[in-house]
Each structure stands twice: as C-alpha cells, then as structure tokens.
XYZ file of C-alpha atoms in Angstrom:
425
model
C 19.220 9.023 -4.717
C 16.619 9.124 -7.503
C 13.740 6.693 -7.923
C 15.282 5.465 -11.190
C 18.611 4.796 -9.441
C 16.754 2.892 -6.734
C 14.939 0.834 -9.334
C 18.124 0.015 -11.236
C 19.792 -1.136 -7.988
C 16.806 -3.310 -7.045
C 16.714 -4.813 -10.535
C 20.392 -5.683 -10.204
C 19.538 -7.463 -6.965
C 16.904 -9.462 -8.864
C 14.030 -8.110 -6.764
C 10.470 -8.530 -8.006
C 10.008 -4.806 -8.666
C 6.219 -4.851 -8.762
C 5.894 -6.817 -5.523
C 8.617 -4.721 -3.878
C 6.843 -1.479 -4.873
C 3.691 -2.855 -3.298
C 5.579 -3.677 -0.087
C 7.062 -0.182 0.158
C 3.664 1.412 -0.426
C 2.102 -0.592 2.405
C 5.115 -0.010 4.661
C 5.002 3.736 4.027
C 1.319 4.010 4.907
C 1.769 1.788 7.956
C 4.669 3.942 9.151
C 2.716 7.146 8.606
C -0.285 5.879 10.562
C 1.704 4.443 13.472
C 4.730 6.730 13.733
C 4.260 10.058 11.991
C 0.838 10.531 13.594
C 2.411 10.709 17.071
C 2.426 14.087 18.821
C 5.303 15.738 20.642
C 7.989 13.500 19.166
C 11.636 14.329 19.721
C 13.317 16.212 16.892
C 16.070 13.586 16.887
C 13.553 11.032 15.638
C 13.808 12.694 12.229
C 17.025 10.729 11.806
C 15.174 7.457 12.424
C 12.373 8.546 10.066
C 14.994 9.157 7.384
C 16.711 5.832 8.011
C 13.393 3.997 7.696
C 12.470 5.940 4.555
C 15.749 4.809 2.976
C 16.063 1.383 4.594
C 15.653 -0.208 1.158
C 17.326 2.724 -0.621
C 20.422 4.574 0.601
C 21.390 1.909 3.150
C 21.284 -0.744 0.433
C 23.312 1.578 -1.803
C 25.939 1.845 0.969
C 26.028 -1.927 1.261
C 26.345 -2.385 -2.499
C 29.170 0.163 -2.630
C 30.927 -1.681 0.194
C 30.522 -4.987 -1.659
C 32.014 -3.384 -4.758
C 35.053 -2.435 -2.678
C 35.485 -6.044 -1.568
C 33.536 -6.202 1.686
C 31.280 -9.169 2.451
C 27.735 -8.956 3.851
C 26.533 -11.227 6.655
C 22.796 -11.544 7.307
C 21.372 -12.784 10.615
C 18.072 -13.331 12.415
C 19.296 -13.547 16.001
C 21.336 -11.809 18.679
C 23.439 -14.937 19.253
C 25.559 -14.280 16.152
C 28.573 -12.238 17.389
C 28.589 -8.945 15.490
C 32.046 -8.290 16.937
C 33.557 -11.101 14.859
C 31.765 -9.968 11.704
C 33.118 -6.423 12.039
C 36.610 -7.679 12.907
C 36.600 -9.570 9.596
C 35.839 -6.238 7.856
C 32.365 -7.451 6.889
C 28.914 -5.844 7.257
C 26.465 -7.340 9.773
C 22.739 -6.821 9.067
C 19.410 -8.166 10.251
C 17.192 -9.692 7.585
C 13.531 -9.073 6.709
C 11.256 -11.131 8.947
C 8.634 -8.838 10.477
C 5.686 -9.013 8.065
C 3.574 -11.529 6.236
C 5.161 -11.896 2.799
C 5.190 -14.781 0.339
C 3.321 -16.848 2.907
C 1.640 -19.215 0.430
C 4.994 -20.140 -1.102
C 6.688 -20.415 2.302
C 4.015 -22.864 3.463
C 5.047 -25.182 0.630
C 8.423 -25.810 2.293
C 7.618 -25.396 6.024
C 4.485 -26.471 7.929
C 1.565 -24.038 8.149
C 1.699 -24.075 11.950
C 5.168 -22.493 11.895
C 5.564 -19.094 13.576
C 5.119 -15.944 11.503
C 8.778 -14.898 11.854
C 10.096 -18.070 10.217
C 7.513 -18.043 7.433
C 8.295 -14.356 6.949
C 12.041 -14.705 6.270
C 11.394 -17.608 3.923
C 8.540 -15.753 2.241
C 10.605 -12.581 1.750
C 13.246 -14.665 -0.001
C 10.821 -16.600 -2.200
C 8.959 -13.403 -3.118
C 12.279 -11.631 -3.886
C 11.388 -8.476 -1.934
C 14.149 -8.199 0.711
C 17.226 -6.368 -0.645
C 19.185 -7.329 2.485
C 18.718 -11.050 1.908
C 19.630 -10.596 -1.756
C 22.781 -8.672 -0.761
C 24.119 -11.364 1.548
C 27.279 -13.330 0.908
C 26.387 -15.500 3.888
C 23.289 -15.950 6.060
C 24.009 -17.114 9.605
C 21.245 -19.039 11.328
C 21.181 -20.410 14.853
C 19.412 -23.270 16.598
C 17.375 -21.244 19.077
C 14.195 -23.236 18.410
C 13.103 -26.393 16.629
C 11.159 -24.397 14.050
C 14.198 -22.395 12.980
C 16.687 -25.242 12.878
C 14.390 -27.356 10.712
C 13.502 -24.391 8.507
C 17.194 -23.748 7.854
C 17.362 -27.107 6.062
C 14.968 -25.683 3.470
C 16.257 -22.102 3.612
C 19.828 -23.311 3.120
C 18.856 -24.438 -0.373
C 17.942 -20.840 -1.229
C 20.872 -18.887 0.267
C 24.519 -19.496 1.280
C 24.022 -20.630 4.873
C 26.045 -21.174 8.049
C 24.222 -22.497 11.109
C 25.571 -21.928 14.624
C 24.494 -24.408 17.242
C 23.221 -22.602 20.335
C 23.106 -24.851 23.431
C 19.867 -25.251 25.359
C 21.424 -25.168 28.851
C 24.113 -23.076 30.558
C 26.301 -25.825 31.970
C 30.087 -25.799 31.598
C 29.799 -28.321 28.763
C 27.189 -26.147 27.019
C 29.461 -23.134 27.308
C 32.310 -25.120 25.774
C 30.011 -26.146 22.917
C 29.106 -22.523 22.230
C 32.786 -21.560 22.306
C 33.493 -24.151 19.622
C 30.660 -22.648 17.552
C 32.039 -19.127 17.990
C 35.444 -20.367 16.829
C 33.833 -22.155 13.862
C 32.081 -18.892 12.882
C 35.393 -17.009 13.229
C 37.083 -19.500 10.909
C 34.229 -19.282 8.384
C 34.517 -15.485 8.352
C 38.282 -15.541 7.893
C 38.026 -18.034 5.039
C 35.282 -16.070 3.267
C 36.738 -12.578 3.714
C 40.431 -13.429 3.584
C 40.849 -11.235 6.670
C 42.596 -12.628 9.729
C 40.841 -11.713 12.960
C 43.588 -10.287 15.140
C 43.813 -8.841 18.628
C 43.799 -5.351 17.130
C 40.765 -5.613 14.839
C 38.749 -7.661 17.358
C 39.500 -5.207 20.158
C 38.281 -2.363 17.942
C 35.084 -4.175 16.944
C 34.301 -5.138 20.557
C 34.568 -1.460 21.475
C 32.322 -0.402 18.560
C 29.563 -2.865 19.479
C 29.887 -2.120 23.185
C 29.503 1.585 22.426
C 26.289 0.828 20.525
C 25.009 -1.144 23.498
C 26.031 1.636 25.911
C 23.979 4.139 23.894
C 20.954 1.824 24.023
C 21.486 1.274 27.759
C 21.536 5.046 28.238
C 18.267 5.354 26.345
C 16.733 2.592 28.462
C 17.722 4.278 31.737
C 16.219 7.602 30.627
C 12.874 5.933 30.063
C 12.469 5.534 33.833
C 11.385 9.191 33.947
C 7.765 10.168 34.481
C 6.354 11.605 32.263
C 7.804 9.191 29.718
C 10.188 11.239 27.529
C 9.861 9.006 24.458
C 7.156 6.679 23.208
C 7.602 2.924 23.240
C 6.999 2.870 19.505
C 9.937 5.201 18.901
C 12.172 3.282 21.317
C 11.295 0.026 19.570
C 12.099 1.627 16.225
C 15.520 2.662 17.550
C 16.230 -0.898 18.655
C 15.052 -2.231 15.290
C 17.232 0.199 13.340
C 20.247 -0.892 15.398
C 20.222 -4.092 13.341
C 20.414 -2.256 9.993
C 22.386 0.945 10.370
C 26.141 1.489 10.377
C 26.999 0.876 14.077
C 29.214 3.941 14.629
C 26.770 6.321 12.919
C 23.903 4.771 14.858
C 25.686 5.198 18.203
C 26.442 8.839 17.504
C 22.823 9.541 16.522
C 21.313 7.781 19.541
C 23.626 9.569 21.958
C 22.548 12.885 20.379
C 18.926 11.810 20.823
C 19.633 10.942 24.469
C 21.015 14.467 24.959
C 17.634 15.806 23.806
C 15.815 13.393 26.103
C 17.840 14.588 29.089
C 16.866 18.186 28.262
C 13.237 17.129 28.006
C 13.372 15.359 31.366
C 14.994 18.412 32.980
C 12.093 20.520 31.715
C 9.538 18.016 33.003
C 8.199 17.334 29.492
C 7.109 14.018 28.060
C 5.194 12.382 25.237
C 2.276 11.634 27.580
C 0.988 13.298 30.765
C 2.527 12.424 34.127
C 0.794 9.421 35.629
C -0.063 7.704 32.340
C -0.068 3.962 32.907
C 3.345 2.475 32.160
C 3.743 -0.931 30.527
C 6.731 -3.199 30.023
C 6.577 -5.189 26.779
C 8.162 -8.615 27.195
C 8.662 -11.696 25.052
C 9.346 -12.495 21.389
C 11.437 -10.193 19.191
C 9.681 -7.661 16.954
C 11.390 -7.115 13.595
C 10.436 -4.237 11.244
C 7.501 -3.644 10.601
C 5.989 -5.627 13.457
C 4.497 -2.603 15.226
C 0.938 -3.859 15.746
C 0.956 -4.615 19.460
C 2.990 -1.534 20.510
C 0.511 0.619 18.558
C -2.436 -1.085 20.262
C -0.852 -0.665 23.710
C -0.069 3.023 23.237
C -3.552 3.643 21.819
C -5.027 2.300 25.059
C -4.172 5.176 27.434
C -0.774 3.679 28.246
C 2.861 4.154 27.328
C 5.517 1.463 26.862
C 8.618 2.116 28.994
C 10.759 -0.902 28.100
C 11.166 -3.863 25.775
C 12.330 -7.112 27.348
C 13.145 -8.898 24.111
C 15.925 -9.563 21.614
C 14.939 -6.262 19.959
C 15.451 -4.579 23.318
C 17.124 -5.399 26.614
C 18.322 -8.887 25.656
C 20.486 -7.353 22.933
C 22.103 -4.617 25.000
C 21.987 -5.558 28.686
C 25.471 -7.097 28.836
C 28.789 -5.872 27.423
C 31.873 -7.788 26.308
C 34.864 -7.497 28.648
C 37.297 -5.031 26.998
C 40.215 -5.669 29.353
C 41.601 -8.873 27.786
C 44.403 -8.708 25.223
C 44.666 -12.129 23.599
C 42.501 -13.737 20.934
C 41.775 -16.667 23.249
C 40.761 -14.297 26.010
C 38.597 -12.209 23.689
C 36.779 -15.290 22.386
C 36.159 -16.354 25.986
C 34.856 -12.850 26.726
C 32.477 -13.100 23.753
C 31.258 -16.501 24.931
C 30.739 -15.205 28.486
C 28.714 -12.264 27.222
C 26.541 -14.172 24.738
C 25.809 -17.000 27.173
C 24.224 -14.420 29.499
C 21.396 -13.883 27.007
C 18.208 -15.105 28.682
C 16.554 -16.491 25.555
C 13.613 -18.839 26.071
C 15.614 -21.500 24.216
C 17.427 -22.208 27.511
C 16.043 -24.546 30.118
C 15.861 -23.705 32.888
C 15.808 -19.958 32.205
C 15.108 -18.624 35.674
C 17.271 -15.527 35.233
C 14.759 -14.184 32.713
C 12.071 -14.125 35.405
C 14.387 -12.062 37.619
C 15.400 -9.768 34.757
C 11.780 -9.001 33.835
C 10.924 -8.264 37.456
C 13.956 -5.981 37.793
C 13.119 -4.123 34.567
C 9.536 -3.587 35.709
C 10.758 -2.100 38.988
C 13.567 0.028 37.510
C 11.314 1.499 34.825
C 8.389 1.950 37.243
C 6.090 -0.164 35.093
C 2.528 -0.607 36.331
C 2.185 -3.902 34.461
C 3.758 -6.271 31.942
C 2.341 -7.311 28.582
C 3.894 -10.598 27.505
C 3.944 -11.171 23.754
C 4.422 -14.580 22.148
C 4.187 -15.184 18.441
C 1.537 -17.775 17.642
C 3.127 -21.265 17.522
C 6.245 -20.064 19.427
C 6.425 -22.809 22.035
C 9.432 -21.538 24.080
C 7.903 -18.125 24.824
C 4.382 -19.516 25.257
C 5.739 -21.866 27.935
C 7.636 -19.084 29.661
C 4.554 -16.844 29.659
C 2.929 -19.225 32.153
C 6.032 -19.337 34.322
C 6.536 -15.565 34.152
C 2.912 -14.838 35.068
C 3.325 -16.935 38.212
C 6.647 -15.272 39.104
C 5.326 -11.739 38.619
C 2.099 -12.515 40.451
C 4.131 -13.422 43.522
C 5.752 -9.970 43.320
C 2.429 -8.170 42.855
C 3.174 -7.179 39.250
C 0.131 -7.593 36.935
C 0.723 -9.305 33.581
C -1.314 -9.783 30.431
C -0.307 -12.674 28.153
C -0.894 -12.174 24.427
C -0.363 -14.558 21.518
C -0.657 -13.130 18.020
C 0.925 -13.112 14.573
C 1.576 -10.476 11.932
C -1.982 -10.296 10.561
C -4.044 -7.209 11.424
C -7.233 -9.236 11.727
C -7.115 -9.404 15.532
C -6.349 -5.726 16.196
C -9.750 -4.950 17.695
C -9.661 -8.062 19.857
C -6.191 -7.133 21.117
C -7.271 -3.579 21.799
C -10.233 -4.763 23.896
C -7.952 -6.971 25.999
C -5.228 -4.350 26.441
C -7.711 -1.599 27.339
C -9.292 -3.860 29.949
C -5.837 -4.646 31.370
C -4.894 -0.967 31.576
C -8.189 -0.106 33.278
C -7.517 -2.863 35.807
C -4.235 -1.116 36.734
C -6.154 1.874 38.124
C-alpha cells in the first residue's frame, strides 16, 4: 500500500494528517529503539514487526474494506467486552488507542487532571483525531471497571457512538446475574446494529475462534517457563498487544508458528538471555501500545520478563469459554462464567488475584514481581499493598511502581529496578 493511498484513507477518516504523521514518526523511532535493537530475536517476530509497521495502514485498510462490504466495527478498552458476541454478529472487534500521551491538554478540559493516563489518552486520541481505529468505529463499548472510566464515558459518549456495559464490583450470585443481563443487553445491541441474529451456530464458531486465540497465548505463556528465557518480555507483551488489533484467526496461526520456533529454541538450549538471568513477573495495570517504557527499563536492568499478569496478558487468556453447551442460553451462561473469572482490581474482595500472581511466579520460575500501577489508578494502587503482603508471606520479593506514560521518570525507574534486581542475588 503506497504512502499516498495511506494518506487518502486517513483523510477520509478525518484524521489530522500532520499530527498523525508526527505520531507515526515518534512511534517508529520508539519501536526501533526498544524492539528492533534487541539481539537474538525469533525470526517469527518479523510478522509482529510487520503488523506494527502497518497497524495504522494495511490493518485499517482491511477494516475499511470490511465496512464497505457491510461489516460493523466495535471498539473496546477492556477485556470484559465479549469478543465472542461481536464476532458472532459478523462484526470486527478492535482495541482502541490508549497507550500514549496524546491530546492531553484538550482531554484535561473535559476530565480532571488527576485522571489516569489511559483514560486521558483515549479521550486525547479522539480529540486530536489521530487514532484511525476510533474513527473507524460504528460503536465504542465502554465498561464500568473504575470510577474514572465510568465518569469519563459521560464526556466521551458525546464524541463517539457509545454503549456502556455495567461490570459488577463483587462476584456474588446477584452480581453474576447483573453481568448476565449486561451480556444479553450487548447481544441485543449488536443484533440491532448489524441486523445479524446471533445463533447457536455462529456463536459456537466465534467461541471456538476466540478460545483458539487464547490457547495459542496460553501455549506461549507455558513456553516462557524455560531457562534460558526463549523470548523477551518486550516481544511477548507486543504479541499480547497485537492480539487486540489483528484478525483473530490469522493471529492464532502466526503465534502457533512462533511457538513452534520457540520449542525448537528450547530444545537447543538457546535463549534471548544467558541461563540464570534474573526473571521478573510484571503484574498490574494493562499496557496498551505503545506503553513499553517499564518493560524496556526492566529488561535493560540485567533481567528478563517471563510473564505479564495483566489484562494485556494472563487476565485475557487464562480462562476459556465452555464449548460443550449447545443452546444460546447455555452459551451466554458459559460466557458469563468465563468473564466473571477475570480477577480485575475492580472486584472487592479480589483474593483470587493474589493466588494467581503467586502461582504465575512459581510456574514461570520468577525471582521477583514488579507491580505496575498507573498513576491515579486507585484499584491497582490499593491491591499493590495487599499483594506485597501476600507475596512477602510466600518469600517472593516485589517492587511496587507507580508511573504514567511520560518518559521523564525513566532514569528514576531504572535506578529502582536495578536496585531490586541486585537485591535478588
């Protein structure tokens, strides 16, 4: 696809071309410094490099072509929105831009300054007109996973066509029933918008497609238990990030091919770092593209990341939807069962997350945990205290970090992470 064709497509999406060019220039340099500078990368990562290079190009072209054929595009910010229903309605399900400071001054005119960077980012990307995914959406689906988001959606809903799913804050039987009613309300909204009835046949197929994607990511996660680490944490995070943008069946095929290469590498005793390199589990808030700052700092501090306990990681792929049921009612119940297992910090209490982090650290042979909370993210900041206590009782060291998207604190972070890694010796 030529540069002129790209530009024409972006103009048709009403992007601010000058600002968007500036974003791509910064993103390209950032990617080169953090990703392409790595040594001994797997050949299969060339696919991910290509996807990222065309994340605002060929993938948007695919989406525009699909829209021209009658498909609808659903944008989301959260793993609580059932992708299975979106696909069953013959729509496209994509994550939206929210991983970089963009349009912050304008965003702070409609949400408070002390709002987390992720929320200000998705508003800022919209106001600055530099996210082709947001501009491609026929519907944006929000969710009430924190007070900041649910209040921000009041303002954001004036800028985009919006549907908000209420996510309960507990896991009682009543809460589960509430979430089921929200899943059914989303199903009805999809059917009305697309004109496609969600049937046993198309929902069964979409459950299988999304489960297959999760199985590929689970396979990748298990392989990372090897020492030496066969893939960097930065590359594994990138794979998880791309899973929110790429065509799900193509993505699954590519990641399984990559896993084949990883198995060969493990059999040969090769890795991206020497055997015995300190192994870290990254836990906490989600990291959307291009939020790569902390992983870069961690892997530049004589350590390697072996797992991501986050929504852009284990929380998104740990559990599958039951494929054995054969009625719509049963399938909706299976979706509800699966999604209510997510151990998001929005739930209280959320004790299973403490257990899941401990289990991940043990299964992946992590020497320590780095907990990441976005500045002003109250749910994860609270759980950092609780998690530190829980891991301490199990003899697992943890470093708690709060930061945003700015690069101003990189050196400070590096000093803290290096000291933590040295302490693990």
